[in-house]
PDB file of C-alpha atoms in Angstrom:
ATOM      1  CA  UNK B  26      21.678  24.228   3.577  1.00  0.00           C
ATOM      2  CA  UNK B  27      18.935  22.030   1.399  1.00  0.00           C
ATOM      3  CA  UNK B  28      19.170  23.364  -1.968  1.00  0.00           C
ATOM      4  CA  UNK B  29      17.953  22.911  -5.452  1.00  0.00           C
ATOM      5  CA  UNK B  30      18.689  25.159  -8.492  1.00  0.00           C
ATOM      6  CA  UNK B  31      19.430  28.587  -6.990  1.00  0.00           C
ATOM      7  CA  UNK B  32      17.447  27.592  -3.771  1.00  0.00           C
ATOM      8  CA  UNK B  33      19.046  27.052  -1.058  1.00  0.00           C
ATOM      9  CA  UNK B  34      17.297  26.886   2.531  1.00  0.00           C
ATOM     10  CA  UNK B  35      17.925  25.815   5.911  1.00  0.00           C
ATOM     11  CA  UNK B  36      18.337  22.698   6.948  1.00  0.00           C
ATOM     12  CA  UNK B  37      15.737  20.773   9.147  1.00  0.00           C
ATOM     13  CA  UNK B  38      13.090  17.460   8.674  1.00  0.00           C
ATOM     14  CA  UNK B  39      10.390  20.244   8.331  1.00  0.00           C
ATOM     15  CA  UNK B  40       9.065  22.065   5.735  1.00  0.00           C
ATOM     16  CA  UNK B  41       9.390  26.101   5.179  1.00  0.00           C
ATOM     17  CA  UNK B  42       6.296  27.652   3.367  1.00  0.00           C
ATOM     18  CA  UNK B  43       6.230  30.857   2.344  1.00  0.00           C
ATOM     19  CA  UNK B  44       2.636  31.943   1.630  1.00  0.00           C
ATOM     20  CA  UNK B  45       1.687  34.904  -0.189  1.00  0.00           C
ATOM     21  CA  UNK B  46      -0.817  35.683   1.865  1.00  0.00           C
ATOM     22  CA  UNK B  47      -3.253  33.847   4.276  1.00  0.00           C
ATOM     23  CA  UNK B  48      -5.272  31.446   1.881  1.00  0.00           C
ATOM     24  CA  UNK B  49      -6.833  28.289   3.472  1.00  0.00           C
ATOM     25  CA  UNK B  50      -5.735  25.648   0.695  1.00  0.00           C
ATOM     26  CA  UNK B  51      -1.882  26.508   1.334  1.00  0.00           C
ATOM     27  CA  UNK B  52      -3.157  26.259   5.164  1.00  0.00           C
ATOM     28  CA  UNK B  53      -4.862  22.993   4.342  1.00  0.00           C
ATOM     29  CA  UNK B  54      -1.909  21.675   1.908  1.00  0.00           C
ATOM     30  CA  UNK B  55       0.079  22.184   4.949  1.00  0.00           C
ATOM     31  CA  UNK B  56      -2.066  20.220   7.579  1.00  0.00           C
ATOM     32  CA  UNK B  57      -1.607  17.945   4.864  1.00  0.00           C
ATOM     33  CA  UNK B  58       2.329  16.858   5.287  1.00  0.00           C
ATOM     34  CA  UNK B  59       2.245  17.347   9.342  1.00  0.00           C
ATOM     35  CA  UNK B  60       4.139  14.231  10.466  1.00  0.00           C
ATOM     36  CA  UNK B  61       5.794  15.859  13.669  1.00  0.00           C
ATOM     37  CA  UNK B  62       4.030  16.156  17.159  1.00  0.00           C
ATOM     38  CA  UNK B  63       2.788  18.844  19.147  1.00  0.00           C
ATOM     39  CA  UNK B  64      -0.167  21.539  18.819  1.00  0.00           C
ATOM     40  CA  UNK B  65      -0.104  24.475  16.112  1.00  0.00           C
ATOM     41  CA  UNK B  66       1.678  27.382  17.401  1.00  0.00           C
ATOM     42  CA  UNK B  67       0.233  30.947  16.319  1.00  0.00           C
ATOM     43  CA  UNK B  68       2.918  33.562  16.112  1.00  0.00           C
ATOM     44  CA  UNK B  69       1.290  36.928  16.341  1.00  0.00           C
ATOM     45  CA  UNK B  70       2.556  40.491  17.529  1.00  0.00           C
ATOM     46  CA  UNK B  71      -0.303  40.593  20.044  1.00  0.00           C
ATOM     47  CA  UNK B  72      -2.152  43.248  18.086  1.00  0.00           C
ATOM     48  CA  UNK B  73      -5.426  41.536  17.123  1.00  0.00           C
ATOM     49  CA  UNK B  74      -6.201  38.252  20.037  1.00  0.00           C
ATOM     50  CA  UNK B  75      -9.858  37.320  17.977  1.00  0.00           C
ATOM     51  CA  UNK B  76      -7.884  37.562  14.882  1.00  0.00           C
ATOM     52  CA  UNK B  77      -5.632  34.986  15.800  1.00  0.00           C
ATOM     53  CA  UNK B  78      -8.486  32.914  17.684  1.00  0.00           C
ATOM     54  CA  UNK B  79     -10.101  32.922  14.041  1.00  0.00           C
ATOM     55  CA  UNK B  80      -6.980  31.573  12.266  1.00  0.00           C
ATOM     56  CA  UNK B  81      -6.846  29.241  15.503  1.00  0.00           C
ATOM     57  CA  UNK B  82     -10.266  27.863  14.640  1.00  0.00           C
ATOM     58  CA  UNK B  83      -9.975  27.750  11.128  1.00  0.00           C
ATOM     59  CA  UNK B  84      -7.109  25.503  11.226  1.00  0.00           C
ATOM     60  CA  UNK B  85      -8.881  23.302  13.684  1.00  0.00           C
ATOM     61  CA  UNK B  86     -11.598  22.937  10.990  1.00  0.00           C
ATOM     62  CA  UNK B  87      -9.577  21.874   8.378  1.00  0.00           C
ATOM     63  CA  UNK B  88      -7.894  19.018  10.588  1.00  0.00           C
ATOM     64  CA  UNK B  89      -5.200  20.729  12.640  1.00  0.00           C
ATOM     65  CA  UNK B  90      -4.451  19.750  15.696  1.00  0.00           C
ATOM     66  CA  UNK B  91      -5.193  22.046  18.565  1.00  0.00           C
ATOM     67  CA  UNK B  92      -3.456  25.429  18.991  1.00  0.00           C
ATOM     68  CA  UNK B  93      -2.053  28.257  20.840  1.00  0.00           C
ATOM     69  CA  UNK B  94      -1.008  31.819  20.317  1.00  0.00           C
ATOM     70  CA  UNK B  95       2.378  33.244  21.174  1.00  0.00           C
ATOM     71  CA  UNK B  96       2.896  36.829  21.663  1.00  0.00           C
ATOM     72  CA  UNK B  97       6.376  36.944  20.644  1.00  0.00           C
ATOM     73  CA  UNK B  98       6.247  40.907  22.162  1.00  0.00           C
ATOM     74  CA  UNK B  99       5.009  40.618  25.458  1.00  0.00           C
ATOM     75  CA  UNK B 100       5.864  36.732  26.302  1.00  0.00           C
ATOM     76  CA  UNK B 101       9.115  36.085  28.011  1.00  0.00           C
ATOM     77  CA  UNK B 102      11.932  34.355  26.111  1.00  0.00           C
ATOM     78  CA  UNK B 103      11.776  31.539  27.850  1.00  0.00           C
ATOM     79  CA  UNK B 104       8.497  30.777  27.147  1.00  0.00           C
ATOM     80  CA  UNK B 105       8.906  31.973  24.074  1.00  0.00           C
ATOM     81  CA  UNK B 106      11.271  29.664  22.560  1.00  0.00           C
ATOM     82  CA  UNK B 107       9.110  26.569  24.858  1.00  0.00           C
ATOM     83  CA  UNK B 108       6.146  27.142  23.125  1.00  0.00           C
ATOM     84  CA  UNK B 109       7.523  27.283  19.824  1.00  0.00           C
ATOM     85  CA  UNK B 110      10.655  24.515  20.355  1.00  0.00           C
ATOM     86  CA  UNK B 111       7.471  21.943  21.604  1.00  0.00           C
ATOM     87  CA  UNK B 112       4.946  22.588  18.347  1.00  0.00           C
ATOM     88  CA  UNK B 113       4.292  20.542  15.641  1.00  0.00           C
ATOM     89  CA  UNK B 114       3.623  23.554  12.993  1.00  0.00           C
ATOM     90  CA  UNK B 115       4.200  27.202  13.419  1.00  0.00           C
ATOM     91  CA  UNK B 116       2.098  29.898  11.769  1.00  0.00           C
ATOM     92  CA  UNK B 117       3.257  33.242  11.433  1.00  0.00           C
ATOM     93  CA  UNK B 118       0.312  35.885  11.102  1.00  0.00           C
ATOM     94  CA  UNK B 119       0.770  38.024   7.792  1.00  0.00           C
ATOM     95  CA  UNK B 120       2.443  41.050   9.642  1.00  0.00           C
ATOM     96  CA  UNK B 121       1.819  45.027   8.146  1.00  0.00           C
ATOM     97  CA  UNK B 122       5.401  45.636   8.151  1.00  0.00           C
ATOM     98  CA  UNK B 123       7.995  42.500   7.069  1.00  0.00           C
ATOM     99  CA  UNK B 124      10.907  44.522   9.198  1.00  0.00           C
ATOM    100  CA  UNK B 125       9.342  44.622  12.384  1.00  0.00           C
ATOM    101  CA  UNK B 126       8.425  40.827  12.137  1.00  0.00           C
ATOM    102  CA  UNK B 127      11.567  40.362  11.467  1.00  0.00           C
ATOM    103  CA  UNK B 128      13.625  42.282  14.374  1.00  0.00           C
ATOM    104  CA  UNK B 129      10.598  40.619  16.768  1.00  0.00           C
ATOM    105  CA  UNK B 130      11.283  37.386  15.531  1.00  0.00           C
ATOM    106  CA  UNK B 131      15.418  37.672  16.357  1.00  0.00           C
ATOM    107  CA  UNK B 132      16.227  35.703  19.031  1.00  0.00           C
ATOM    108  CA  UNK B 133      13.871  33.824  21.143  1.00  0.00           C
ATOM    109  CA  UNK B 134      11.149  32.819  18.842  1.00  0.00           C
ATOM    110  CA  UNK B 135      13.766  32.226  15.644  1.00  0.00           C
ATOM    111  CA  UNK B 136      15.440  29.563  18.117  1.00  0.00           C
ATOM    112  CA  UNK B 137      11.749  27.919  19.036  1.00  0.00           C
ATOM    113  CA  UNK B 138      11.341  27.874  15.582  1.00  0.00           C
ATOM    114  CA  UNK B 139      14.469  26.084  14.383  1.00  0.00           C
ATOM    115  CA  UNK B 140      14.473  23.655  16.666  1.00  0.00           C
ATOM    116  CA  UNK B 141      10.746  22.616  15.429  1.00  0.00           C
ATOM    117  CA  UNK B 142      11.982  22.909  12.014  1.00  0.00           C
ATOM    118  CA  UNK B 143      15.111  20.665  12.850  1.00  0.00           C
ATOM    119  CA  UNK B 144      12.523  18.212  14.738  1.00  0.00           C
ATOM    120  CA  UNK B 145      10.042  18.127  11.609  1.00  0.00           C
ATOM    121  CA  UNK B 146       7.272  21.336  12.560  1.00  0.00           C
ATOM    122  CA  UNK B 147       5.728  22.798   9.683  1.00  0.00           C
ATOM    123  CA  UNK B 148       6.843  26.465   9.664  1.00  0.00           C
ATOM    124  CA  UNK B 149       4.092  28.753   7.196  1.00  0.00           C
ATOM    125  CA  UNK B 150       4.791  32.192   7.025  1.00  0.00           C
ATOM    126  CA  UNK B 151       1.945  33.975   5.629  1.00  0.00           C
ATOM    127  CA  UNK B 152       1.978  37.420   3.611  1.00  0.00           C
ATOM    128  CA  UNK B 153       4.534  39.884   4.370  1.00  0.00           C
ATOM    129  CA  UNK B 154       6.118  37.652   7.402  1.00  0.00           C
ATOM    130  CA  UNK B 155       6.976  35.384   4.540  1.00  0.00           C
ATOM    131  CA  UNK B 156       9.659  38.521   3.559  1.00  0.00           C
ATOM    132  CA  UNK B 157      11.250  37.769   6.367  1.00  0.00           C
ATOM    133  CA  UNK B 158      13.039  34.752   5.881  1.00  0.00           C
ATOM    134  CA  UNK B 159      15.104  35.933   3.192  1.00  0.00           C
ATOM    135  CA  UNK B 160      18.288  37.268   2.930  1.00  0.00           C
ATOM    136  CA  UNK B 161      17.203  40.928   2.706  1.00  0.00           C
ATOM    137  CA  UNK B 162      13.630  42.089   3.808  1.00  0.00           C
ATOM    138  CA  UNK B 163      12.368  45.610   2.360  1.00  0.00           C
ATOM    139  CA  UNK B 164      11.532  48.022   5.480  1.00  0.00           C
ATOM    140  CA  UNK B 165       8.082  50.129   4.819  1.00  0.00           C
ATOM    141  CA  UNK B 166      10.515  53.345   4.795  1.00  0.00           C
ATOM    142  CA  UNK B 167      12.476  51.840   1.863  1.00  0.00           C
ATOM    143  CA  UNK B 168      15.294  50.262   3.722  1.00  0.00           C
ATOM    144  CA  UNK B 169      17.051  47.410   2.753  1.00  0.00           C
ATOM    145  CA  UNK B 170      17.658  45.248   6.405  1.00  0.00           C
ATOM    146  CA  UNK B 171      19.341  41.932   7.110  1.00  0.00           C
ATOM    147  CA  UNK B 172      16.634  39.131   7.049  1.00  0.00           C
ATOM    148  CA  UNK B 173      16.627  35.615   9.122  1.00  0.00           C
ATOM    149  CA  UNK B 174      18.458  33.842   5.934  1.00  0.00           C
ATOM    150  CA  UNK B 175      16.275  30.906   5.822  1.00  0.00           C
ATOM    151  CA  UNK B 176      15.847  31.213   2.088  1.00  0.00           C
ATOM    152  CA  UNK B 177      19.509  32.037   1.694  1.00  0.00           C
ATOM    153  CA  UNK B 178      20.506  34.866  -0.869  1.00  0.00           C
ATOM    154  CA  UNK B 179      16.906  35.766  -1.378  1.00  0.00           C
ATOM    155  CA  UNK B 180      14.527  38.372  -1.106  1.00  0.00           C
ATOM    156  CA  UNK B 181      11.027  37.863  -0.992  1.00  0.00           C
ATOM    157  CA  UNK B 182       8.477  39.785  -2.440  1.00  0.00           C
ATOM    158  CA  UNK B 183       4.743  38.621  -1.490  1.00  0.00           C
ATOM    159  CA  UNK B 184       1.077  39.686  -3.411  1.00  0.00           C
ATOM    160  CA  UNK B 185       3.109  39.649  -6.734  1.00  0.00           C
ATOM    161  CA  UNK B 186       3.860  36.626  -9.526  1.00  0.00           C
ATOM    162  CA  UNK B 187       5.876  39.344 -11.748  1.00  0.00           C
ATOM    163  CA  UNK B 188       8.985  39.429  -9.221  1.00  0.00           C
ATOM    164  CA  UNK B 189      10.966  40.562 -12.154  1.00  0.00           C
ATOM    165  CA  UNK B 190       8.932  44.121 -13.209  1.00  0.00           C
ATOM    166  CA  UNK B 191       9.094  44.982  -8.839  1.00  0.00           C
ATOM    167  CA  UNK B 192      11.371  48.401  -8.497  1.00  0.00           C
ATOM    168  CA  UNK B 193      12.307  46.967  -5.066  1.00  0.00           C
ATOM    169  CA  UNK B 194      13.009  43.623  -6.184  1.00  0.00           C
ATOM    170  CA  UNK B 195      15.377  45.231  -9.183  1.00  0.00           C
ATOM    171  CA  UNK B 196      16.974  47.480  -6.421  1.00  0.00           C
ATOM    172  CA  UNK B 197      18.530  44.584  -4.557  1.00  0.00           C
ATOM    173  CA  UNK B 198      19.467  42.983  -7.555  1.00  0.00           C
ATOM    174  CA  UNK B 199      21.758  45.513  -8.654  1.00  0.00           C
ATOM    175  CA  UNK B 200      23.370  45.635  -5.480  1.00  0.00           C
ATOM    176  CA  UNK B 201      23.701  41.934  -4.705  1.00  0.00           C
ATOM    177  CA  UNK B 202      24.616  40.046  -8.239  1.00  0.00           C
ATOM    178  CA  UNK B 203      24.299  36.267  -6.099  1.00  0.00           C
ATOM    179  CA  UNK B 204      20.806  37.588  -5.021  1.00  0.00           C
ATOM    180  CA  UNK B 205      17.519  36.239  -6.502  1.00  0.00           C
ATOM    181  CA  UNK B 206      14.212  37.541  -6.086  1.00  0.00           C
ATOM    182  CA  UNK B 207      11.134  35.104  -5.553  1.00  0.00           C
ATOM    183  CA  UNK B 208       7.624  36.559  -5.609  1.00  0.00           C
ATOM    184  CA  UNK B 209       4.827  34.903  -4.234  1.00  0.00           C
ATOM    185  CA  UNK B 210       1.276  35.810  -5.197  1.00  0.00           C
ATOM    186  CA  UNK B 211      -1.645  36.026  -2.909  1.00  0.00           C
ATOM    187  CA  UNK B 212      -3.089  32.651  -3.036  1.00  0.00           C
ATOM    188  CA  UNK B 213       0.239  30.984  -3.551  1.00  0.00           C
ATOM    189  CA  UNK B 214       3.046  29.507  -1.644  1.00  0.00           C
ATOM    190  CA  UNK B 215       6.803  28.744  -1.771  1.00  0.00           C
ATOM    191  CA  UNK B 216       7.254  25.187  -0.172  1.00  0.00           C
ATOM    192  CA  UNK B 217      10.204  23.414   0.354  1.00  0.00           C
ATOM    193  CA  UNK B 218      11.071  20.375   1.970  1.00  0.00           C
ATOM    194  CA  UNK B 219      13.866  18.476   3.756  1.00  0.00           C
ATOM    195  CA  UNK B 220      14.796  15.877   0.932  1.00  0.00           C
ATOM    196  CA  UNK B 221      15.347  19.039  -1.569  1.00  0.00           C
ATOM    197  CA  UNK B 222      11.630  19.139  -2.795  1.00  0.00           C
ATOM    198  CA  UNK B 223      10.596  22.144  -3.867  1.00  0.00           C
ATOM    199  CA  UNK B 224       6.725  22.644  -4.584  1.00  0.00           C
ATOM    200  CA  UNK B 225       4.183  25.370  -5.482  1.00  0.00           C
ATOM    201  CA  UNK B 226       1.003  24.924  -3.268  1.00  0.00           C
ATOM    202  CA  UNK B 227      -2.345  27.262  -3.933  1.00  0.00           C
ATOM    203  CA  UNK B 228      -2.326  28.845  -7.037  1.00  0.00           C
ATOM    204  CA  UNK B 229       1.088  28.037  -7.928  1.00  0.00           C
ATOM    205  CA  UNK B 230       1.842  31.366  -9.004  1.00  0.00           C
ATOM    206  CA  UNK B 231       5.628  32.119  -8.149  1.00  0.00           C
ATOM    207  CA  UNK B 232       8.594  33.458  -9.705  1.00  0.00           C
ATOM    208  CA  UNK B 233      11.985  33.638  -9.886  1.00  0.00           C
ATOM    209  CA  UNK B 234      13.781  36.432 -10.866  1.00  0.00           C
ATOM    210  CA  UNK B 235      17.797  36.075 -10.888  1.00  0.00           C
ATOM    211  CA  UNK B 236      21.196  39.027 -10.090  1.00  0.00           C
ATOM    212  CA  UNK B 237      24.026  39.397 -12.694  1.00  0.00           C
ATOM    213  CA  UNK B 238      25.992  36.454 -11.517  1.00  0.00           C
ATOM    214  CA  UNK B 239      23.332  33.881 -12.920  1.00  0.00           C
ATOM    215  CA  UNK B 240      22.962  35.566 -16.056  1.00  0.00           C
ATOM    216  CA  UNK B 241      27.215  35.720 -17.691  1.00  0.00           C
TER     217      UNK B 241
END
């Protein structure tokens, strides 16, 4: 794990940026430190095509490379973890529910994704997706579920900079004293990088909030 302070992340030449929602400077700050081949890979859960065609073309206008989508629900594994294993940045469309990204993005497409990572891709997970690569990711019915533990020992809270006043943040805190709670506001991201660098791109409006066992 890369770490600095309480962060601690995954290791890989890439960078992970976690995006409070689906602003175009994060996407453009993120064009900006590309330095691994291949095409931009779209992550979506196949339930808006033009949606994804838009982001597509949007990143293509601010100097992306050219793109493709990946169904992560109806494509094969195979294919899958090809199309994301091969890309030079992934993008992960800002899902309604951070769970169900989640559980669709065990497996398969969390493989693809690493090995981009480990090979220098970009990986920018945008709005709630961006929940999932914590430690814990808050279900819509309440439930507290295993995340992908990118961001290790965090949950992530996106569309808020006062991660410390959230009920749900609070609720994991009590029940996990390592955990820490990082929210990420709208037009903000999280980004963190494979020397250890840790940045705040957009806005620049994220916090920290920290579990009993940083606070004796």
């Amino acid at each position: 794990m890369a770490h600095k302070n309480v962060l601690r992340w995954l290791d890989g030449r890439g960078w992970l940026v976690l995006s409070g929602g689906a602003g175009g400077a994060v996407r453009a700050q993120a064009i900006g430190r590309l330095a691994a081949d291949g095409g931009v890979a779209y992550i979506t859960l196949g339930s808006n095509a033009d949606e994804g065609e838009q982001v597509l073309a949007d990143m293509a206008d601010l100097g992306a490379p050219s793109g493709y989508m990946v169904d992560i629900l109806s494509e094969d594994d195979e294919t899958i973890q090809s199309k994301l294993a091969q890309a030079g940045m992934v993008v992960i469309e800002a899902a309604a529910d951070a769970a169900q990204m989640r559980s669709a993005l065990m497996g398969a497409a969390s493989d693809g994704i690493q090995i981009a990572f480990e090979n220098g891709a970009i990986v920018l997970a945008e709005g709630s997706s961006a929940a999932a690569f914590g430690s814990w990711v808050l279900a819509l019915d309440e439930r507290i579920v295993t995340g992908l533990e990118w961001l290790e020992g965090a949950l992530v809270v996106t569309g808020t900079s006062a991660v410390g006043a959230s009920p749900d943040a609070q609720r994991v805190l009590r029940a996990q004293a390592e955990a820490i709670a990082v929210g990420i506001d709208d037009q903000s991201a999280l980004a963190l990088g494979p020397d250890g660098e840790v940045e705040l791109w957009g806005d620049g409006q994220v916090t920290v909030a920290l579990g009993r066992a940083y606070q004796s």
